[in-house]
Amino acid sequence: MERRELVKALGLGALAAGGLVACGDNEMLASNKPKKPVTIDWKMVTTWPKNFPGLGTGANYLAQLIGEMSGGRIKVKVYGAKELVGALEIFDAVAGGTAQMGHGASYYWKEQVPAAQFFSAVPFGLTAQEMNAWLYHGGGMELWREVYEPHGLIPMAAGNTGVQMGGWFNKEINSIEDLQGLKMRIPGLGGEVLRRAGGTPVLLPGGEIFPSLQSGAIDASEWVGPYNDLAFGLHKVAKYYYYPGWHEPGTTMETFINKAAFEALPEDLQAVVRAACRVANQDMLAGFVAKNNAALQQLVNDHQVELRKFPDEVLLRLKQLSDEVVREEVAKDPLSTKVYKSFSKFRSQVGEWQSLSELAYLKAREL
Ligand code: CA
């Protein structure tokens, strides 16, 4: 790569005199011109429609935080899906240096990186609180970095939706047989579970759900939860709204950063980016919890949405199928085996504590 191209790929287009040692430019180091602050211009590509509530705005907030916390030394310009590259092209775009950062969810990359799925959502897996505990204090982040390393990317957790909804249907789901023949937008491992139950999973970016349900190209869809689903108007194209989101119990959003671009940052700016991701990660979850309830009231009271809980026997069968699917997926790929070993050990251990803390308390509150 030509030096000029390399500088561009790292987002150092506005590099002033006295620039980064990483550039190895002796002329610049020897320059006697007065030093100006270095401005680093980064592009962030996202899988979300521009400014989409919760997810797109979460990406915007992360970009804003990086700008503010760096005192303007890093400027991150956010691109919505299709503005620079397609929603599902961002992984390759950042790996290839077209942009320095991406904001998405790691299960979108299951075809090229099977082990990535475990860092977003696993059916009947970890809740948001448990995901953060595993990632930050249970060895999860180290594994995630190992999984993205061969792709020249550094991952960071950058948001969480909390427990999602089970999805939108145009018929009632009273038994597992009701899922047979169903063409449903549902990503990741949850999609494979649906396939095992006799349905057909479809992977569509969020922006394509409404027209696909409307045209009948798909029969059903999950998306996120009341706040996001209301924003897409999914209640206009499906009647029944099912819970709980067994397939996404606490979906972690990700940021991934081009490794060369990140390593070209001075250490203080690397710390700024890491800290900004921690703040954005926590903030998105708080936002979802606060806004989902208000949106749910609107869906039920203003739009007469029919809320339904999946019958226990359906959930139990889905749980059995999830265990089968996950076991088989994991066995295909050594890196997935390694990641899932850590994930499942953490889940079983934290489960004991959760039963007598969060779960016991929530049940007590409902008495
Ligand atoms: Ca979802």
Coordinates of C-alpha atoms and ligand atoms in Angstrom, one line a residue:
M1 CA 0.0 0.0 0.0
E2 CA 1.3 3.5 -0.9
R3 CA 2.0 5.7 2.1
R4 CA -0.7 8.1 1.0
E5 CA -3.2 5.3 0.8
L6 CA -2.2 3.9 4.2
V7 CA -2.6 7.3 5.8
K8 CA -6.1 7.6 4.3
A9 CA -7.1 4.1 5.4
L10 CA -6.0 4.9 9.0
G11 CA -8.2 8.1 8.9
L12 CA -5.1 10.3 9.2
G13 CA -6.1 12.5 6.3
A14 CA -6.0 15.7 8.4
L15 CA -2.7 14.8 10.1
A16 CA -0.8 18.0 10.8
A17 CA 3.0 18.6 11.1
G18 CA 4.6 16.7 14.0
G19 CA 2.4 13.7 13.3
L20 CA 2.3 10.2 14.7
V21 CA 5.5 8.2 15.1
A22 CA 3.6 5.2 13.7
C23 CA 3.8 6.9 10.3
G24 CA 7.5 6.6 10.4
D25 CA 8.0 9.8 8.4
N26 CA 11.4 11.2 9.3
E27 CA 10.7 14.5 7.5
M28 CA 7.6 15.1 9.6
L29 CA 9.5 14.3 12.8
A30 CA 12.3 16.6 11.9
S31 CA 9.9 19.4 10.9
N32 CA 10.5 22.7 12.7
K33 CA 7.0 24.0 12.0
P34 CA 4.8 24.7 15.0
K35 CA 2.8 21.7 16.1
K36 CA -0.9 21.8 15.5
P37 CA -3.3 19.4 17.2
V38 CA -3.7 16.2 15.3
T39 CA -7.2 15.6 14.0
I40 CA -8.1 12.0 13.1
D41 CA -11.1 11.6 10.9
W42 CA -12.7 8.2 11.2
K43 CA -15.7 6.8 9.4
M44 CA -18.2 4.6 11.2
V45 CA -20.3 2.4 9.0
T46 CA -23.4 0.8 10.6
T47 CA -26.0 -1.9 9.9
W48 CA -28.8 0.4 11.1
P49 CA -30.9 2.9 9.2
K50 CA -29.4 6.4 9.9
N51 CA -30.6 7.7 13.3
F52 CA -32.7 4.6 14.0
P53 CA -34.0 4.9 17.6
G54 CA -31.8 3.0 20.1
L55 CA -29.5 1.4 17.6
G56 CA -28.6 4.1 15.1
T57 CA -28.8 6.8 17.8
G58 CA -26.6 4.5 20.0
A59 CA -24.0 4.6 17.2
N60 CA -24.3 8.3 17.0
Y61 CA -23.9 8.7 20.7
L62 CA -20.7 6.6 20.6
A63 CA -19.3 8.8 17.9
Q64 CA -20.2 11.9 19.8
L65 CA -18.6 10.5 23.0
I66 CA -15.4 9.8 21.2
G67 CA -15.3 13.3 19.8
E68 CA -16.0 15.0 23.2
M69 CA -13.8 12.7 25.3
S70 CA -10.9 13.2 22.9
G71 CA -11.3 17.0 23.0
G72 CA -12.0 16.9 19.2
R73 CA -8.9 15.0 18.3
I74 CA -10.9 12.2 16.9
K75 CA -13.9 13.0 14.7
V76 CA -16.1 10.1 13.8
K77 CA -18.6 10.5 11.0
V78 CA -21.4 8.0 11.2
Y79 CA -22.9 6.4 8.1
G80 CA -26.3 4.7 8.1
A81 CA -26.8 1.5 6.2
K82 CA -26.3 1.9 2.4
E83 CA -24.8 5.4 2.8
L84 CA -21.3 4.2 2.3
V85 CA -21.7 0.4 2.2
G86 CA -24.6 -2.0 2.6
A87 CA -25.9 -3.0 6.1
L88 CA -24.3 -6.5 5.9
E89 CA -21.1 -5.3 4.2
I90 CA -19.7 -3.3 7.2
F91 CA -17.5 -6.1 8.6
D92 CA -15.6 -6.4 5.3
A93 CA -15.5 -2.6 4.8
V94 CA -13.8 -2.0 8.1
A95 CA -11.5 -5.0 7.7
G96 CA -10.5 -3.6 4.3
G97 CA -10.0 -0.1 5.6
T98 CA -12.9 1.6 3.7
A99 CA -14.0 2.8 7.2
Q100 CA -12.2 2.7 10.5
M101 CA -15.2 1.6 12.7
G102 CA -18.3 -0.4 12.3
H103 CA -21.4 -0.7 14.5
G104 CA -23.6 -3.7 14.3
A105 CA -24.3 -7.1 16.0
S106 CA -21.8 -10.0 15.7
Y107 CA -24.4 -12.7 14.7
Y108 CA -24.6 -11.0 11.3
W109 CA -21.2 -12.4 10.5
K110 CA -21.9 -16.1 11.3
E111 CA -21.2 -17.2 7.7
Q112 CA -17.7 -15.9 7.6
V113 CA -17.0 -16.1 11.4
P114 CA -19.1 -18.8 13.1
A115 CA -17.7 -18.1 16.6
A116 CA -18.8 -14.4 16.3
Q117 CA -22.4 -15.4 17.1
F118 CA -21.7 -16.1 20.8
F119 CA -20.9 -12.4 21.4
S120 CA -24.3 -11.1 20.3
A121 CA -27.1 -13.4 21.4
V122 CA -27.5 -17.1 22.1
P123 CA -31.0 -18.6 22.4
F124 CA -31.7 -19.2 26.1
G125 CA -28.3 -17.7 26.7
L126 CA -27.2 -14.8 28.9
T127 CA -29.2 -11.7 29.8
A128 CA -27.7 -8.2 29.3
Q129 CA -26.4 -8.0 32.8
E130 CA -24.9 -11.5 32.5
M131 CA -23.4 -10.8 29.1
N132 CA -21.5 -7.8 30.5
A133 CA -20.4 -9.8 33.4
W134 CA -19.0 -12.5 31.1
L135 CA -17.4 -10.1 28.6
Y136 CA -15.8 -7.8 31.1
H137 CA -15.1 -10.0 34.1
G138 CA -15.5 -13.6 32.8
G139 CA -13.0 -13.9 30.0
G140 CA -15.5 -13.1 27.1
M141 CA -13.7 -10.0 25.8
E142 CA -10.4 -11.8 25.5
L143 CA -12.1 -14.5 23.4
W144 CA -13.9 -12.0 21.2
R145 CA -10.6 -10.3 20.4
E146 CA -9.1 -13.6 19.5
V147 CA -12.0 -14.4 17.2
Y148 CA -11.7 -11.0 15.3
E149 CA -7.9 -11.0 15.3
P150 CA -7.5 -12.9 12.0
H151 CA -9.8 -10.3 10.3
G152 CA -7.7 -7.3 11.4
L153 CA -10.5 -6.0 13.7
I154 CA -10.7 -5.1 17.4
P155 CA -14.2 -5.7 18.8
M156 CA -15.8 -3.8 21.7
A157 CA -19.2 -4.2 23.3
A158 CA -21.2 -1.0 22.4
G159 CA -24.8 -1.4 23.4
N160 CA -27.4 -3.9 24.5
T161 CA -31.1 -4.2 23.8
G162 CA -32.0 -6.2 26.9
V163 CA -34.5 -9.1 26.5
Q164 CA -36.1 -8.8 23.1
M165 CA -39.6 -9.7 22.0
G166 CA -40.4 -13.0 20.4
G167 CA -41.7 -11.4 17.2
W168 CA -44.7 -10.5 15.0
F169 CA -47.0 -13.1 13.6
N170 CA -50.2 -13.2 11.6
K171 CA -51.5 -16.3 13.3
E172 CA -51.5 -17.6 16.9
I173 CA -48.6 -19.9 17.9
N174 CA -50.3 -22.5 20.1
S175 CA -48.0 -25.5 19.5
I176 CA -44.6 -26.1 18.0
E177 CA -46.3 -27.3 14.8
D178 CA -47.6 -23.8 14.2
L179 CA -44.0 -22.9 13.4
Q180 CA -43.8 -25.4 10.6
G181 CA -43.6 -23.8 7.1
L182 CA -43.3 -20.4 8.6
K183 CA -41.0 -18.0 6.7
M184 CA -39.6 -15.8 9.4
R185 CA -37.0 -13.1 9.6
I186 CA -34.9 -14.2 12.5
P187 CA -31.1 -14.0 12.5
G188 CA -28.3 -16.1 14.0
L189 CA -28.7 -19.2 16.1
G190 CA -32.4 -18.5 16.7
G191 CA -32.9 -18.8 12.9
E192 CA -31.3 -22.2 13.0
V193 CA -33.6 -23.3 15.8
L194 CA -36.6 -22.1 13.7
R195 CA -35.3 -24.3 10.8
R196 CA -35.1 -27.2 13.2
A197 CA -38.7 -26.6 14.2
G198 CA -39.7 -26.8 10.5
G199 CA -39.7 -23.1 9.6
T200 CA -37.5 -21.1 7.2
P201 CA -35.3 -18.4 8.7
V202 CA -34.6 -15.4 6.6
L203 CA -31.8 -12.9 7.3
L204 CA -32.9 -9.4 6.4
P205 CA -31.5 -6.0 7.6
G206 CA -34.0 -4.1 9.8
G207 CA -35.0 -1.7 7.1
E208 CA -36.3 -4.5 4.9
I209 CA -38.6 -6.1 7.4
F210 CA -41.7 -3.9 6.9
P211 CA -41.9 -4.2 3.1
S212 CA -41.2 -7.9 3.3
L213 CA -44.0 -8.5 5.8
Q214 CA -46.3 -6.2 3.8
S215 CA -45.7 -8.0 0.5
G216 CA -46.0 -11.5 2.0
A217 CA -42.3 -12.3 1.2
I218 CA -42.1 -13.4 4.8
D219 CA -44.9 -14.5 7.2
A220 CA -43.4 -13.4 10.5
S221 CA -40.5 -11.4 11.9
E222 CA -38.7 -10.6 15.1
W223 CA -36.9 -7.3 15.3
V224 CA -36.0 -5.9 18.8
G225 CA -38.7 -4.8 21.2
P226 CA -41.6 -2.3 21.5
Y227 CA -39.5 0.8 21.1
N228 CA -37.8 -0.2 17.9
D229 CA -40.7 -2.3 16.5
L230 CA -43.1 0.6 16.9
A231 CA -40.7 2.9 15.0
F232 CA -40.8 0.4 12.1
G233 CA -44.6 0.3 12.2
L234 CA -44.6 -3.5 12.4
H235 CA -48.0 -3.5 14.1
K236 CA -49.4 -2.3 10.7
V237 CA -48.4 -5.6 9.0
A238 CA -48.8 -8.2 11.7
K239 CA -51.4 -8.8 14.4
Y240 CA -49.9 -10.9 17.2
Y241 CA -46.9 -9.8 19.2
Y242 CA -45.3 -12.6 21.1
Y243 CA -43.0 -12.7 24.1
P244 CA -40.4 -13.5 25.5
G245 CA -37.6 -13.2 23.0
W246 CA -36.1 -16.7 23.8
H247 CA -33.7 -16.3 20.9
E248 CA -32.2 -12.9 22.0
P249 CA -32.2 -12.6 25.8
G250 CA -29.7 -9.7 26.0
T251 CA -28.3 -8.9 22.6
T252 CA -24.9 -7.2 22.7
M253 CA -24.3 -4.6 20.0
E254 CA -20.7 -4.3 18.8
T255 CA -18.2 -1.8 17.6
F256 CA -15.3 -3.2 15.7
I257 CA -12.3 -1.1 14.8
N258 CA -9.7 -1.6 12.1
K259 CA -6.8 -2.9 14.0
A260 CA -4.1 -0.8 12.2
A261 CA -6.2 2.4 12.6
F262 CA -6.6 1.7 16.4
E263 CA -3.0 0.9 16.9
A264 CA -2.0 4.1 15.1
L265 CA -3.7 6.0 17.9
P266 CA -1.6 7.3 20.8
E267 CA -2.3 5.4 24.0
D268 CA -4.5 8.1 25.6
L269 CA -6.8 8.1 22.6
Q270 CA -7.0 4.3 22.6
A271 CA -8.2 4.6 26.2
V272 CA -10.7 7.2 25.2
V273 CA -12.2 4.9 22.5
R274 CA -12.3 2.0 24.9
A275 CA -14.0 4.1 27.7
A276 CA -16.5 5.6 25.2
C277 CA -17.6 2.1 24.2
R278 CA -18.1 1.2 27.9
V279 CA -20.3 4.3 28.3
A280 CA -22.3 3.7 25.1
N281 CA -22.8 0.0 26.0
Q282 CA -24.4 0.9 29.3
D283 CA -26.3 3.9 28.0
M284 CA -28.1 1.9 25.2
L285 CA -29.4 -0.7 27.7
A286 CA -30.7 2.1 30.0
G287 CA -32.4 3.7 27.1
F288 CA -34.1 0.5 26.0
V289 CA -35.4 -0.3 29.4
A290 CA -36.8 3.2 29.9
K291 CA -38.5 3.4 26.5
N292 CA -39.8 -0.1 25.8
N293 CA -42.5 0.2 28.4
A294 CA -43.9 3.5 27.0
A295 CA -43.9 2.0 23.5
L296 CA -45.6 -1.2 24.6
Q297 CA -48.5 0.9 26.1
Q298 CA -48.8 2.7 22.8
L299 CA -48.9 -0.6 20.8
V300 CA -51.5 -2.1 23.0
N301 CA -53.7 0.9 23.8
D302 CA -53.4 3.0 20.6
H303 CA -52.9 0.3 18.0
Q304 CA -54.8 -2.7 19.5
V305 CA -51.9 -5.1 19.2
E306 CA -52.7 -8.6 20.5
L307 CA -50.0 -9.5 23.0
R308 CA -49.3 -13.2 23.5
K309 CA -46.9 -15.3 25.6
F310 CA -45.5 -18.3 23.9
P311 CA -47.0 -21.4 25.6
D312 CA -44.6 -23.1 28.0
E313 CA -44.6 -26.3 25.9
V314 CA -43.5 -24.3 22.9
L315 CA -40.7 -22.6 24.9
L316 CA -39.6 -25.9 26.3
R317 CA -39.4 -27.5 22.8
L318 CA -37.5 -24.4 21.5
K319 CA -35.1 -24.8 24.4
Q320 CA -34.4 -28.4 23.5
L321 CA -33.9 -27.6 19.9
S322 CA -31.6 -24.7 20.8
D323 CA -29.4 -27.0 22.8
E324 CA -29.2 -29.3 19.8
V325 CA -28.5 -26.6 17.3
V326 CA -25.9 -24.9 19.5
R327 CA -24.1 -28.2 20.2
E328 CA -23.9 -29.0 16.5
E329 CA -22.8 -25.5 15.5
V330 CA -20.1 -25.5 18.1
A331 CA -18.8 -28.9 17.0
K332 CA -18.2 -27.7 13.5
D333 CA -15.6 -25.1 14.4
P334 CA -12.8 -25.3 17.0
L335 CA -12.9 -21.6 17.8
S336 CA -16.7 -21.8 18.5
T337 CA -15.9 -24.8 20.8
K338 CA -13.5 -22.7 22.7
V339 CA -15.8 -19.7 23.0
Y340 CA -18.9 -21.8 23.9
K341 CA -17.0 -23.7 26.6
S342 CA -16.4 -20.4 28.4
F343 CA -19.9 -19.1 27.6
S344 CA -21.8 -22.2 28.8
K345 CA -19.7 -22.6 32.0
F346 CA -20.4 -18.9 32.8
R347 CA -24.1 -19.4 32.1
S348 CA -24.5 -22.4 34.4
Q349 CA -22.5 -20.8 37.2
V350 CA -24.2 -17.4 37.0
G351 CA -27.6 -19.1 36.8
E352 CA -27.2 -20.3 40.4
W353 CA -26.6 -16.8 41.6
Q354 CA -29.3 -15.2 39.5
S355 CA -31.9 -17.7 40.8
L356 CA -31.4 -16.4 44.3
S357 CA -30.8 -12.7 43.4
E358 CA -32.6 -11.2 40.3
L359 CA -35.0 -14.0 39.7
A360 CA -36.0 -14.4 43.3
Y361 CA -36.4 -10.7 43.8
L362 CA -38.5 -10.2 40.7
K363 CA -40.8 -13.0 41.8
A364 CA -41.0 -11.5 45.3
R365 CA -41.9 -8.1 43.8
E366 CA -44.8 -9.7 41.8
L367 CA -46.4 -11.3 44.9
Ligands
CA1 CA -33.7 -9.3 17.1

